[in-house]
Coordinates of C-alpha atoms and ligand atoms in Angstrom, one line a residue:
M1187 CA 43.5 24.0 4.1
L1188 CA 42.2 27.2 5.3
L1189 CA 39.1 27.7 7.4
R1190 CA 36.1 27.9 5.2
N1191 CA 35.1 31.4 6.1
R1192 CA 31.5 31.5 5.0
L1193 CA 28.5 33.3 6.2
S1194 CA 27.0 30.0 6.9
V1195 CA 29.4 29.6 9.8
A1196 CA 26.6 31.1 11.9
G1197 CA 27.4 34.3 10.1
L1198 CA 30.2 34.8 12.5
C1199 CA 33.1 35.4 10.2
L1200 CA 32.1 38.9 9.3
L1201 CA 32.1 40.0 12.8
A1202 CA 35.9 39.9 13.0
A1203 CA 37.1 43.5 13.4
T1204 CA 40.1 42.2 11.4
A1205 CA 38.1 40.6 8.7
V1206 CA 39.7 40.7 5.3
A1207 CA 38.5 39.8 1.9
S1208 CA 39.7 36.3 0.9
G1209 CA 42.7 37.3 -1.1
P1210 CA 42.9 37.5 -4.9
A1211 CA 40.6 34.5 -5.2
V1212 CA 39.4 34.1 -8.7
A1213 CA 35.6 33.8 -9.1
Q1214 CA 34.9 31.2 -11.6
H1215 CA 31.1 30.9 -11.1
A1216 CA 28.6 30.2 -13.7
L1217 CA 30.8 27.5 -15.3
E1218 CA 29.3 25.0 -17.6
Q1219 CA 31.1 21.8 -17.0
P1220 CA 30.1 18.2 -16.7
A1221 CA 29.0 17.2 -13.2
L1222 CA 31.3 15.2 -11.0
T1223 CA 30.1 11.7 -9.9
G1224 CA 29.7 11.1 -6.2
F1225 CA 32.9 9.1 -6.2
T1226 CA 34.9 11.9 -7.8
A1227 CA 33.3 14.8 -5.8
K1228 CA 34.2 13.1 -2.5
S1229 CA 37.6 12.3 -1.0
G1230 CA 38.2 9.5 1.5
I1231 CA 35.5 7.0 0.5
A1232 CA 36.5 3.5 1.7
R1233 CA 39.1 2.0 -0.5
A1234 CA 38.2 -0.9 -2.8
P1235 CA 39.6 -4.2 -1.6
E1236 CA 42.0 -4.1 -4.6
Q1237 CA 43.3 -0.7 -3.4
E1238 CA 43.9 -2.0 0.1
A1239 CA 45.8 -5.0 -1.3
V1240 CA 48.6 -3.0 -2.9
V1241 CA 51.6 -1.0 -1.8
F1242 CA 51.7 2.1 -4.1
E1243 CA 55.4 2.2 -4.8
H1244 CA 55.7 4.8 -7.6
A1245 CA 53.7 7.2 -9.6
G1246 CA 55.2 8.7 -12.8
L1247 CA 52.9 11.6 -13.7
E1248 CA 53.2 13.6 -16.9
F1249 CA 50.9 16.6 -17.2
R1250 CA 50.7 18.7 -20.3
I1251 CA 48.9 22.0 -19.4
D1252 CA 47.5 24.1 -22.2
P1253 CA 46.1 27.3 -20.7
A1254 CA 44.8 28.6 -24.1
Q1255 CA 42.5 25.5 -24.4
R1256 CA 42.1 25.1 -20.7
R1257 CA 43.1 21.5 -21.3
M1258 CA 45.2 19.0 -19.5
D1259 CA 46.6 15.8 -21.0
G1260 CA 48.0 13.2 -18.6
D1261 CA 50.1 10.1 -18.8
A1262 CA 50.3 8.2 -15.5
A1263 CA 52.5 5.1 -14.9
L1264 CA 51.5 3.7 -11.5
T1265 CA 53.6 0.9 -10.0
F1266 CA 52.0 -1.3 -7.4
R1267 CA 53.3 -4.2 -5.3
A1268 CA 50.6 -6.8 -4.5
L1269 CA 50.1 -7.8 -0.9
K1270 CA 47.7 -10.6 -2.0
P1271 CA 47.0 -12.3 -5.3
L1272 CA 45.2 -9.9 -7.6
S1273 CA 43.3 -10.2 -10.9
R1274 CA 42.2 -6.5 -11.1
L1275 CA 43.5 -3.1 -10.2
V1276 CA 41.3 -0.2 -9.1
V1277 CA 42.2 3.5 -9.3
D1278 CA 40.1 6.6 -8.9
L1279 CA 39.9 9.0 -11.9
D1280 CA 37.4 11.7 -12.9
R1281 CA 35.4 10.0 -15.7
N1282 CA 35.1 13.3 -17.4
Y1283 CA 38.6 12.7 -18.8
A1284 CA 38.7 10.7 -22.0
V1285 CA 41.0 7.7 -21.6
A1286 CA 43.2 7.3 -24.7
A1287 CA 45.1 4.1 -23.7
V1288 CA 45.5 1.7 -20.9
E1289 CA 48.6 -0.5 -20.6
V1290 CA 49.8 -3.0 -18.1
D1291 CA 53.5 -3.7 -18.0
G1292 CA 53.8 -2.3 -21.5
Q1293 CA 51.0 -4.4 -23.0
A1294 CA 48.1 -2.4 -24.4
L1295 CA 44.7 -3.5 -23.1
P1296 CA 41.5 -3.7 -25.1
A1297 CA 38.7 -1.4 -24.1
S1298 CA 36.9 -4.4 -22.7
A1299 CA 39.5 -4.8 -20.1
W1300 CA 38.7 -1.7 -18.2
S1301 CA 35.7 0.5 -17.2
N1302 CA 35.2 3.7 -15.4
P1303 CA 31.4 4.2 -15.0
E1304 CA 31.6 6.3 -11.8
G1305 CA 35.1 7.6 -11.4
R1306 CA 36.4 4.4 -9.9
M1307 CA 38.2 2.7 -12.7
T1308 CA 38.6 -1.1 -12.7
V1309 CA 41.3 -2.7 -14.8
T1310 CA 41.3 -6.4 -15.4
L1311 CA 45.0 -7.6 -15.5
P1312 CA 46.1 -9.6 -18.5
R1313 CA 47.3 -12.2 -16.1
P1314 CA 46.8 -12.6 -12.3
L1315 CA 49.4 -10.9 -10.1
A1316 CA 51.0 -13.0 -7.4
A1317 CA 51.5 -11.7 -3.8
G1318 CA 54.7 -9.8 -3.7
A1319 CA 54.8 -9.2 -7.5
R1320 CA 54.9 -5.7 -9.1
T1321 CA 53.0 -4.3 -12.0
T1322 CA 52.9 -1.0 -13.7
L1323 CA 49.5 0.4 -14.9
R1324 CA 49.8 3.2 -17.4
I1325 CA 46.8 5.4 -18.2
R1326 CA 46.9 8.1 -20.9
Y1327 CA 44.0 10.5 -20.5
G1328 CA 43.0 14.1 -21.2
G1329 CA 40.3 16.7 -21.3
H1330 CA 39.2 19.8 -19.5
P1331 CA 39.9 19.3 -15.8
H1332 CA 37.2 20.2 -13.3
V1333 CA 37.3 24.0 -12.7
A1334 CA 37.2 25.2 -9.1
S1335 CA 34.1 27.3 -8.3
R1336 CA 35.7 28.7 -5.1
A1337 CA 39.3 27.6 -4.6
P1338 CA 40.6 26.3 -2.4
W1339 CA 37.3 25.3 -0.7
D1340 CA 35.4 24.1 -3.7
G1341 CA 38.3 22.9 -5.6
G1342 CA 39.7 22.0 -9.0
F1343 CA 41.7 24.0 -11.5
V1344 CA 42.0 27.7 -11.4
W1345 CA 42.7 29.2 -14.9
S1346 CA 43.8 32.7 -14.2
Q1347 CA 45.9 35.4 -15.6
A1348 CA 48.9 37.1 -14.0
P1349 CA 48.7 40.9 -13.6
T1350 CA 51.4 41.0 -16.3
G1351 CA 49.1 39.1 -18.7
E1352 CA 50.5 35.6 -18.8
P1353 CA 48.5 32.5 -17.9
W1354 CA 48.6 31.7 -14.2
V1355 CA 47.3 28.2 -13.5
A1356 CA 46.9 26.3 -10.2
S1357 CA 45.1 23.3 -8.8
A1358 CA 43.6 22.9 -5.3
I1359 CA 41.9 19.6 -4.8
E1360 CA 41.8 18.8 -1.1
G1361 CA 38.0 18.5 -0.9
E1362 CA 37.4 16.5 -4.1
G1363 CA 40.7 14.6 -4.0
C1364 CA 43.6 13.6 -6.3
D1365 CA 41.2 11.9 -8.8
L1366 CA 40.5 15.4 -10.3
L1367 CA 44.1 15.4 -11.5
W1368 CA 45.5 11.9 -11.9
P1369 CA 44.5 8.3 -11.4
C1370 CA 45.1 7.7 -7.7
I1371 CA 43.8 6.1 -4.6
D1372 CA 41.7 8.9 -3.3
H1373 CA 42.0 8.3 0.4
P1374 CA 44.4 9.7 3.0
Q1375 CA 46.3 6.4 3.1
G1376 CA 46.7 6.4 -0.7
E1377 CA 50.1 8.1 -0.7
P1378 CA 52.6 6.8 -3.3
L1379 CA 56.0 6.2 -1.8
L1380 CA 57.7 8.1 -4.6
V1381 CA 56.3 10.4 -7.3
D1382 CA 58.0 11.7 -10.5
E1383 CA 56.3 14.7 -12.1
A1384 CA 56.9 16.0 -15.6
I1385 CA 54.9 19.1 -16.1
T1386 CA 54.8 20.5 -19.7
V1387 CA 53.8 24.1 -20.2
P1388 CA 54.1 26.8 -22.9
A1389 CA 57.5 28.5 -22.8
P1390 CA 58.6 30.6 -21.0
L1391 CA 56.2 29.7 -18.2
V1392 CA 57.5 28.0 -15.1
A1393 CA 55.9 24.9 -13.4
A1394 CA 56.9 24.7 -9.7
G1395 CA 56.5 21.1 -8.4
N1396 CA 56.7 18.9 -5.4
G1397 CA 60.0 17.7 -4.0
I1398 CA 63.3 18.2 -5.7
A1399 CA 63.9 19.8 -9.2
L1400 CA 65.3 17.3 -11.7
G1401 CA 65.6 19.9 -14.5
M1402 CA 63.8 21.4 -17.4
D1403 CA 63.9 20.8 -21.2
E1404 CA 62.6 23.2 -23.8
H1405 CA 61.3 22.0 -27.1
D1406 CA 59.0 23.4 -29.8
G1407 CA 57.8 26.3 -27.7
W1408 CA 57.1 24.1 -24.7
R1409 CA 59.0 23.5 -21.4
T1410 CA 58.9 20.3 -19.4
W1411 CA 59.7 20.7 -15.7
R1412 CA 60.7 17.6 -13.8
W1413 CA 60.2 17.0 -10.1
R1414 CA 60.6 14.1 -7.7
A1415 CA 58.9 13.8 -4.3
K1416 CA 58.8 11.2 -1.5
S1417 CA 55.5 10.2 0.0
P1418 CA 53.5 13.3 -0.9
D1419 CA 50.0 13.6 0.4
T1420 CA 47.5 12.5 -2.3
Y1421 CA 46.0 16.0 -2.6
A1422 CA 49.4 17.7 -2.2
I1423 CA 50.4 16.9 -5.8
A1424 CA 49.6 20.2 -7.4
I1425 CA 49.9 22.1 -10.7
N1426 CA 51.4 25.6 -10.3
V1427 CA 52.2 27.4 -13.6
G1428 CA 52.9 31.0 -14.1
P1429 CA 55.4 33.7 -15.1
Y1430 CA 57.3 33.0 -11.9
E1431 CA 60.6 34.3 -10.7
L1432 CA 62.5 32.5 -8.0
L1433 CA 64.1 33.4 -4.7
S1434 CA 66.6 30.9 -3.3
A1435 CA 68.5 30.5 -0.1
D1436 CA 69.9 27.8 2.2
Y1437 CA 68.9 27.3 5.8
E1438 CA 71.4 25.8 8.2
S1439 CA 69.3 23.6 10.5
R1440 CA 70.0 23.1 14.2
Y1441 CA 69.9 19.4 13.2
G1442 CA 73.0 19.8 11.1
N1443 CA 71.4 19.5 7.6
T1444 CA 71.0 22.3 5.1
I1445 CA 67.5 23.0 3.9
P1446 CA 66.9 24.7 0.5
L1447 CA 64.4 27.6 0.6
R1448 CA 62.6 28.4 -2.6
F1449 CA 59.8 30.9 -3.3
W1450 CA 58.2 31.2 -6.8
Y1451 CA 56.6 34.6 -6.9
L1452 CA 54.8 36.4 -9.7
K1453 CA 57.0 38.7 -11.9
G1454 CA 56.5 42.2 -10.6
N1455 CA 56.2 41.2 -6.9
Q1456 CA 59.8 41.1 -6.1
A1457 CA 60.0 43.6 -3.3
K1458 CA 57.0 42.2 -1.4
A1459 CA 58.2 38.6 -2.1
R1460 CA 61.6 39.4 -0.6
A1461 CA 60.0 40.6 2.6
L1462 CA 57.9 37.4 2.8
F1463 CA 60.9 35.3 2.0
A1464 CA 62.7 36.9 4.9
Q1465 CA 60.1 35.2 7.2
F1466 CA 60.9 31.7 6.0
P1467 CA 64.0 31.1 8.3
K1468 CA 62.2 32.4 11.4
M1469 CA 59.3 30.0 10.8
L1470 CA 61.7 27.1 10.2
E1471 CA 63.6 28.0 13.4
F1472 CA 60.4 28.0 15.4
F1473 CA 59.0 24.8 14.1
E1474 CA 62.3 22.9 14.3
A1475 CA 62.9 24.1 17.8
T1476 CA 59.4 23.5 19.0
I1477 CA 58.1 20.5 17.1
G1478 CA 61.2 18.9 15.4
P1479 CA 63.1 18.6 12.2
Y1480 CA 61.5 19.9 9.0
P1481 CA 60.2 16.7 7.6
F1482 CA 61.3 17.3 4.0
G1483 CA 64.7 18.9 4.6
D1484 CA 66.4 16.8 1.8
E1485 CA 63.8 18.2 -0.7
K1486 CA 63.0 21.9 0.1
M1487 CA 60.9 24.4 1.9
G1488 CA 59.0 25.6 -1.1
V1489 CA 56.2 28.2 -1.6
V1490 CA 54.5 29.3 -4.8
E1491 CA 52.3 32.3 -5.4
T1492 CA 48.8 31.1 -6.3
P1493 CA 45.5 32.7 -7.6
Y1494 CA 43.7 31.5 -4.5
L1495 CA 44.3 31.9 -0.8
G1496 CA 46.4 28.9 0.2
M1497 CA 46.9 25.1 0.4
E1498 CA 49.3 22.8 2.2
H1499 CA 50.9 21.3 -1.0
Q1500 CA 53.9 19.4 0.3
T1501 CA 57.2 21.2 -0.3
V1502 CA 55.4 23.7 -2.6
N1503 CA 52.9 25.4 -0.4
A1504 CA 50.3 27.5 -2.1
Y1505 CA 50.4 31.2 -1.0
G1506 CA 47.8 33.7 -2.1
N1507 CA 47.5 36.1 0.8
D1508 CA 48.6 39.1 -1.3
Y1509 CA 51.5 39.9 1.1
K1510 CA 49.1 41.6 3.6
L1511 CA 50.7 43.1 6.6
T1512 CA 49.0 42.9 10.0
E1513 CA 49.7 44.2 13.5
Y1514 CA 51.2 40.8 14.4
G1515 CA 54.1 41.3 12.0
Y1516 CA 54.0 37.9 10.3
D1517 CA 52.1 36.2 7.5
W1518 CA 49.6 33.9 9.2
L1519 CA 48.6 32.2 6.0
L1520 CA 52.2 31.2 5.1
Q1521 CA 52.7 30.1 8.7
H1522 CA 49.4 28.1 8.8
E1523 CA 50.2 26.2 5.5
F1524 CA 53.7 25.7 6.5
A1525 CA 52.5 24.1 9.8
H1526 CA 50.9 21.4 7.7
E1527 CA 54.3 20.2 6.6
W1528 CA 54.4 18.7 10.1
F1529 CA 50.6 18.3 10.7
G1530 CA 49.2 16.9 7.5
N1531 CA 52.2 16.0 5.3
Q1532 CA 54.6 14.3 7.8
V1533 CA 51.8 12.9 10.0
T1534 CA 48.7 12.3 7.9
N1535 CA 45.3 11.4 9.3
A1536 CA 44.5 7.7 8.7
D1537 CA 41.0 8.8 7.9
W1538 CA 39.4 12.2 7.4
D1539 CA 37.6 11.7 10.7
H1540 CA 40.9 12.7 12.4
M1541 CA 41.4 15.8 10.4
W1542 CA 41.6 17.9 13.6
L1543 CA 45.1 16.5 13.9
H1544 CA 45.9 18.5 10.8
E1545 CA 43.8 21.6 11.3
G1546 CA 43.7 21.8 15.1
F1547 CA 47.5 21.6 15.5
G1548 CA 47.8 23.6 12.3
S1549 CA 45.7 26.4 13.9
Y1550 CA 47.4 26.2 17.3
M1551 CA 50.7 26.9 15.6
Q1552 CA 49.8 30.5 14.9
P1553 CA 49.3 31.6 18.5
L1554 CA 52.2 29.3 19.6
Y1555 CA 54.4 31.0 17.0
L1556 CA 53.3 34.4 18.2
Q1557 CA 54.0 33.6 21.8
W1558 CA 57.7 33.1 20.8
L1559 CA 57.9 35.8 18.2
R1560 CA 56.0 38.6 20.1
G1561 CA 54.9 37.5 23.5
D1562 CA 51.9 36.5 25.6
R1563 CA 49.6 39.4 24.5
E1564 CA 49.7 38.2 20.9
Y1565 CA 49.3 34.5 21.9
D1566 CA 46.2 35.3 24.0
A1567 CA 44.7 37.7 21.4
W1568 CA 44.9 35.0 18.7
L1569 CA 43.3 32.4 21.0
L1570 CA 40.5 34.8 21.9
F1571 CA 39.9 35.4 18.2
Q1572 CA 39.5 31.7 17.7
R1573 CA 37.3 31.2 20.8
K1574 CA 34.4 33.3 19.4
F1575 CA 33.9 31.0 16.4
L1576 CA 33.3 27.7 18.2
M1577 CA 30.0 26.0 17.4
N1578 CA 30.2 22.9 19.6
R1579 CA 27.3 21.2 17.7
V1580 CA 29.1 18.0 16.7
P1581 CA 32.1 16.3 18.3
I1582 CA 35.3 17.0 16.3
V1583 CA 35.9 13.2 16.0
S1584 CA 32.9 11.0 15.2
G1585 CA 34.5 7.7 15.8
H1586 CA 33.6 6.4 12.3
S1587 CA 35.1 6.8 8.8
M1588 CA 34.3 10.2 7.2
V1589 CA 34.8 11.7 3.8
E1590 CA 36.5 15.1 3.6
D1591 CA 33.4 17.1 2.8
A1592 CA 31.4 15.6 5.6
V1593 CA 34.0 16.7 8.1
Y1594 CA 34.4 20.3 6.8
N1595 CA 30.7 20.9 6.3
D1596 CA 29.2 22.1 9.5
K1597 CA 25.8 20.7 8.5
T1598 CA 27.2 17.1 8.5
G1599 CA 30.2 17.4 10.7
P1600 CA 32.3 19.5 13.0
G1601 CA 33.2 22.1 10.3
N1602 CA 35.3 24.9 11.6
D1603 CA 35.6 23.4 15.0
I1604 CA 38.4 21.1 13.8
Y1605 CA 40.4 24.3 13.5
Y1606 CA 39.7 26.5 16.5
K1607 CA 38.3 24.0 19.0
G1608 CA 41.2 21.8 18.1
S1609 CA 43.6 24.7 18.8
L1610 CA 41.9 25.7 22.0
L1611 CA 41.8 22.2 23.4
L1612 CA 45.5 21.9 22.7
H1613 CA 46.1 25.1 24.6
T1614 CA 44.1 23.6 27.5
L1615 CA 46.0 20.3 27.3
R1616 CA 49.4 22.1 27.3
N1617 CA 48.4 24.0 30.5
L1618 CA 47.2 20.8 32.1
I1619 CA 50.2 18.5 31.4
G1620 CA 53.0 21.0 31.0
D1621 CA 55.2 21.9 28.1
K1622 CA 57.6 18.9 28.5
A1623 CA 54.9 16.3 28.2
F1624 CA 52.8 18.2 25.7
F1625 CA 55.7 18.6 23.2
A1626 CA 56.9 15.0 23.8
A1627 CA 53.4 13.7 22.9
T1628 CA 53.3 16.0 19.9
R1629 CA 56.6 14.8 18.6
E1630 CA 55.5 11.2 19.1
L1631 CA 52.4 12.0 17.1
V1632 CA 54.3 13.7 14.3
Y1633 CA 57.3 11.4 14.0
G1634 CA 56.5 8.2 15.9
T1635 CA 59.4 8.9 18.2
T1636 CA 60.2 11.6 20.8
D1637 CA 63.7 11.9 19.5
P1638 CA 63.3 12.7 15.8
R1639 CA 66.4 13.5 13.7
P1640 CA 66.8 13.8 10.0
G1641 CA 66.9 10.3 8.6
N1642 CA 65.3 8.5 11.5
F1643 CA 61.7 9.0 10.5
T1644 CA 59.4 8.9 7.4
P1645 CA 55.9 10.2 6.8
R1646 CA 53.3 8.3 8.8
Y1647 CA 49.6 7.9 9.3
A1648 CA 47.9 8.4 12.7
T1649 CA 44.6 8.7 14.5
T1650 CA 43.3 10.5 17.5
R1651 CA 43.9 7.4 19.5
D1652 CA 47.6 7.5 18.7
F1653 CA 47.8 11.1 20.1
I1654 CA 45.9 10.0 23.3
D1655 CA 48.3 7.1 23.7
A1656 CA 51.2 9.5 23.2
V1657 CA 49.8 11.9 25.9
N1658 CA 49.3 9.0 28.3
K1659 CA 52.9 7.7 27.6
A1660 CA 54.4 11.2 28.1
T1661 CA 52.6 11.8 31.4
G1662 CA 52.4 8.3 32.8
R1663 CA 48.7 8.9 33.4
D1664 CA 45.4 8.3 31.7
Y1665 CA 44.0 11.4 30.1
G1666 CA 41.1 9.6 28.4
W1667 CA 38.6 11.8 30.3
F1668 CA 40.1 15.0 28.7
F1669 CA 39.6 13.6 25.2
D1670 CA 36.2 12.1 26.0
V1671 CA 34.9 15.6 26.8
Y1672 CA 36.8 17.8 24.3
V1673 CA 37.1 15.5 21.3
Y1674 CA 34.3 13.0 21.5
S1675 CA 31.6 15.3 22.9
A1676 CA 30.0 18.2 21.2
A1677 CA 29.2 20.5 24.1
L1678 CA 31.9 22.2 26.2
P1679 CA 32.2 21.5 29.9
E1680 CA 30.4 24.1 32.0
L1681 CA 31.7 25.5 35.3
V1682 CA 29.0 26.1 37.9
A1683 CA 30.3 28.7 40.4
S1684 CA 28.1 29.9 43.3
R1685 CA 28.8 31.9 46.4
D1686 CA 28.1 30.1 49.7
A1687 CA 28.5 31.1 53.3
T1688 CA 32.3 30.8 53.3
G1689 CA 33.3 31.4 49.8
L1690 CA 33.0 30.1 46.3
S1691 CA 31.7 26.6 45.4
L1692 CA 32.8 25.2 42.1
Q1693 CA 31.5 22.3 40.1
W1694 CA 32.2 21.0 36.6
K1695 CA 29.2 19.9 34.5
A1696 CA 30.6 17.9 31.6
P1697 CA 28.4 16.7 28.7
G1698 CA 26.7 13.4 29.4
G1699 CA 27.7 13.6 33.1
K1700 CA 31.2 12.5 32.1
A1701 CA 34.0 12.7 34.7
F1702 CA 36.0 16.0 34.3
P1703 CA 38.6 16.5 37.0
M1704 CA 40.1 19.6 35.4
P1705 CA 42.1 21.7 37.9
L1706 CA 41.4 25.4 38.0
Q1707 CA 42.9 28.6 39.3
V1708 CA 40.9 31.3 41.0
R1709 CA 42.4 34.7 41.6
V1710 CA 41.2 36.2 44.9
D1711 CA 42.1 39.8 45.6
G1712 CA 45.1 39.5 43.4
R1713 CA 46.4 36.1 44.5
D1714 CA 46.1 33.0 42.3
I1715 CA 44.8 29.9 44.2
E1716 CA 45.1 26.4 42.8
V1717 CA 41.8 24.4 43.0
P1718 CA 42.5 20.7 42.2
M1719 CA 38.8 19.8 41.3
A1720 CA 39.8 16.1 41.7
D1721 CA 36.2 14.8 41.7
G1722 CA 34.9 17.7 39.6
R1723 CA 34.2 19.9 42.6
G1724 CA 36.1 22.5 44.6
H1725 CA 35.8 25.3 47.1
V1726 CA 37.7 28.5 47.6
D1727 CA 37.3 30.5 50.8
L1728 CA 36.6 34.1 50.2
P1729 CA 36.8 37.0 52.7
P1730 CA 33.6 39.1 52.7
H1731 CA 33.4 41.4 49.7
A1732 CA 36.4 39.8 48.0
L1733 CA 36.8 40.2 44.3
Y1734 CA 37.6 37.0 42.4
T1735 CA 38.3 35.8 38.9
V1736 CA 37.9 32.2 37.8
D1737 CA 40.6 30.9 35.5
P1738 CA 42.4 34.3 35.4
H1739 CA 45.0 33.1 32.8
S1740 CA 42.3 31.6 30.5
R1741 CA 43.8 28.2 30.6
V1742 CA 40.6 26.0 30.4
L1743 CA 38.3 25.8 27.4
R1744 CA 34.8 25.8 28.8
A1745 CA 31.3 27.0 28.0
M1746 CA 31.0 30.8 28.1
P1747 CA 27.4 32.1 28.1
H1748 CA 28.5 35.6 27.1
I1749 CA 30.1 34.2 24.0
D1750 CA 27.0 32.2 23.1
D1751 CA 24.9 35.4 23.5
Y1752 CA 27.4 37.3 21.4
Q1753 CA 27.2 34.7 18.6
V1754 CA 23.4 35.0 18.6
D1755 CA 23.6 38.8 18.5
V1756 CA 26.1 38.8 15.6
A1757 CA 24.1 36.2 13.6
A1758 CA 20.9 38.3 14.0
R1759 CA 22.7 41.5 12.9
L1760 CA 24.2 39.8 9.9
K1761 CA 20.8 38.3 8.9
A1762 CA 19.2 41.8 9.1
A1763 CA 22.0 43.4 7.1
A1764 CA 21.7 40.7 4.4
E1765 CA 17.9 41.2 4.2
A1766 CA 18.4 44.9 3.9
A1767 CA 20.9 44.5 1.2
Q1768 CA 18.6 42.1 -0.6
Q1769 CA 15.8 44.6 -0.5
A1770 CA 18.0 47.4 -1.7
D1771 CA 19.3 45.3 -4.6
P1772 CA 17.5 42.1 -5.3
R1773 CA 20.5 40.9 -7.4
H1774 CA 22.6 41.2 -4.4
E1775 CA 24.6 38.1 -3.9
E1776 CA 25.7 36.8 -0.6
R1777 CA 29.4 37.4 -0.6
D1778 CA 32.0 35.1 1.0
H1779 CA 34.3 36.9 3.3
G1780 CA 37.5 35.6 4.7
A1781 CA 38.5 36.3 8.2
R1782 CA 41.9 35.9 9.5
P1783 CA 42.0 33.0 12.0
Ligands
ZN1140 ZN1 44.8 24.2 7.3

């Protein structure tokens, strides 16, 4: 997902000289709709024992989308294989849907056999399931899906209209989870191994789906679009309906396979869409050369134009950045969401507590791409942009299970630090251990092997510990101290530098007095000197009146008092401006502003 650019982020987002409004987002405030239960509003609550006791082998999902009524009817056939004997099945589903029928292996169940008081639906099986046996649970349901108040951050359905007048409908449900759309296991580890989608929409609308296209039938003024996807992220299963036109091409991969490129853009946007589509091969080339094979090359690289900013929907990424051009000469939003095909969809966090593995890597991919595409100036500029937003109030990994919202909300978790602090610590790690070890460890995290080739890997789950182990394996050393400070501590390490009789005395002060043997460079009169800092201390001899710069290549993420002061100043100015606006017009509403990361 995209950084939540809200004024609450210490008011910092507005400061960006490059701040832009958050795309063609559709305001859907003041909606009257039934409240979500706690179960449904949150994603990543601990799974029920019955959910942990199954392999989710297949989900057959039929969605009928009626934009005129703002209604969705669903028919879900879920096949599970039991790992233990089971007498009940449990799935998560928004209780605001009316359930029309529940069947197990073709047998209709009486209403007494199931209940869904809180959005966690329990179904008593007609007969117990033995370990190793399979069963298919079918649920027919329907109603008005939860409408997003501020997609993609406060998610749900977005019922919009294309500029040409047709319905334009999309879902974005990362924060609340898959249970807003279909009966699922709303936990990062709830991915079905295979999903078949049949999305029925009024003709002549197009429904772009996950995975490969299996065809379309038209009947009685409706069209049913069929799709099949392997191991999609639970929140990646998405509805995208509109008057789309399609751009298609093939990409010849360095790994020998051919990857279909597909872009569904709104009718009328062809010229801009063609220019964006021309960026697809460059991005693929970068990611395949730098990280490894595109994980879904036997399906497609897919992008669809959405009425909200963006979301990493597997093989059908949501794009709503309005084709904005920047001085960097690439579309950061497309590139960020595409990065999630590796960091999020191929490797998925085992628990939301490790979401920095998606967003930190996902955010580091923009400067890294720019370093290749443009050069060091753009790389450094993007990192400096990220640096000024760090909060450092809460560690980016807590060490215990978290729900999505608790991680993204900076009142209860690290919030935006999972993006930019994650990115900047990866920049520091790369400088510390070198490109060879850094990219080997990254490949190990993403694919579970340092030699990924199409066909020798499948989507996997991982934790921060897995990445630390990969770093240690790639380097042959223990870098636990690095992660103890940057990932498991809130405050950044501080460098204390003071002049003494012979030169410059340096000392690291890490939070909690933790060991921090981070080497440094010091530039003295134009010459870069390496300072090992093995025990957290170092010294550089300085001639009288010498000019020096600590860390002249900005390699090490550390506390910067001038940035702290800047953040305080910006927050004060924003607060004063908001108060002045409020006085001038009491109806003035605090606006959300998006900033380019
Ligand atoms: Zn993201």
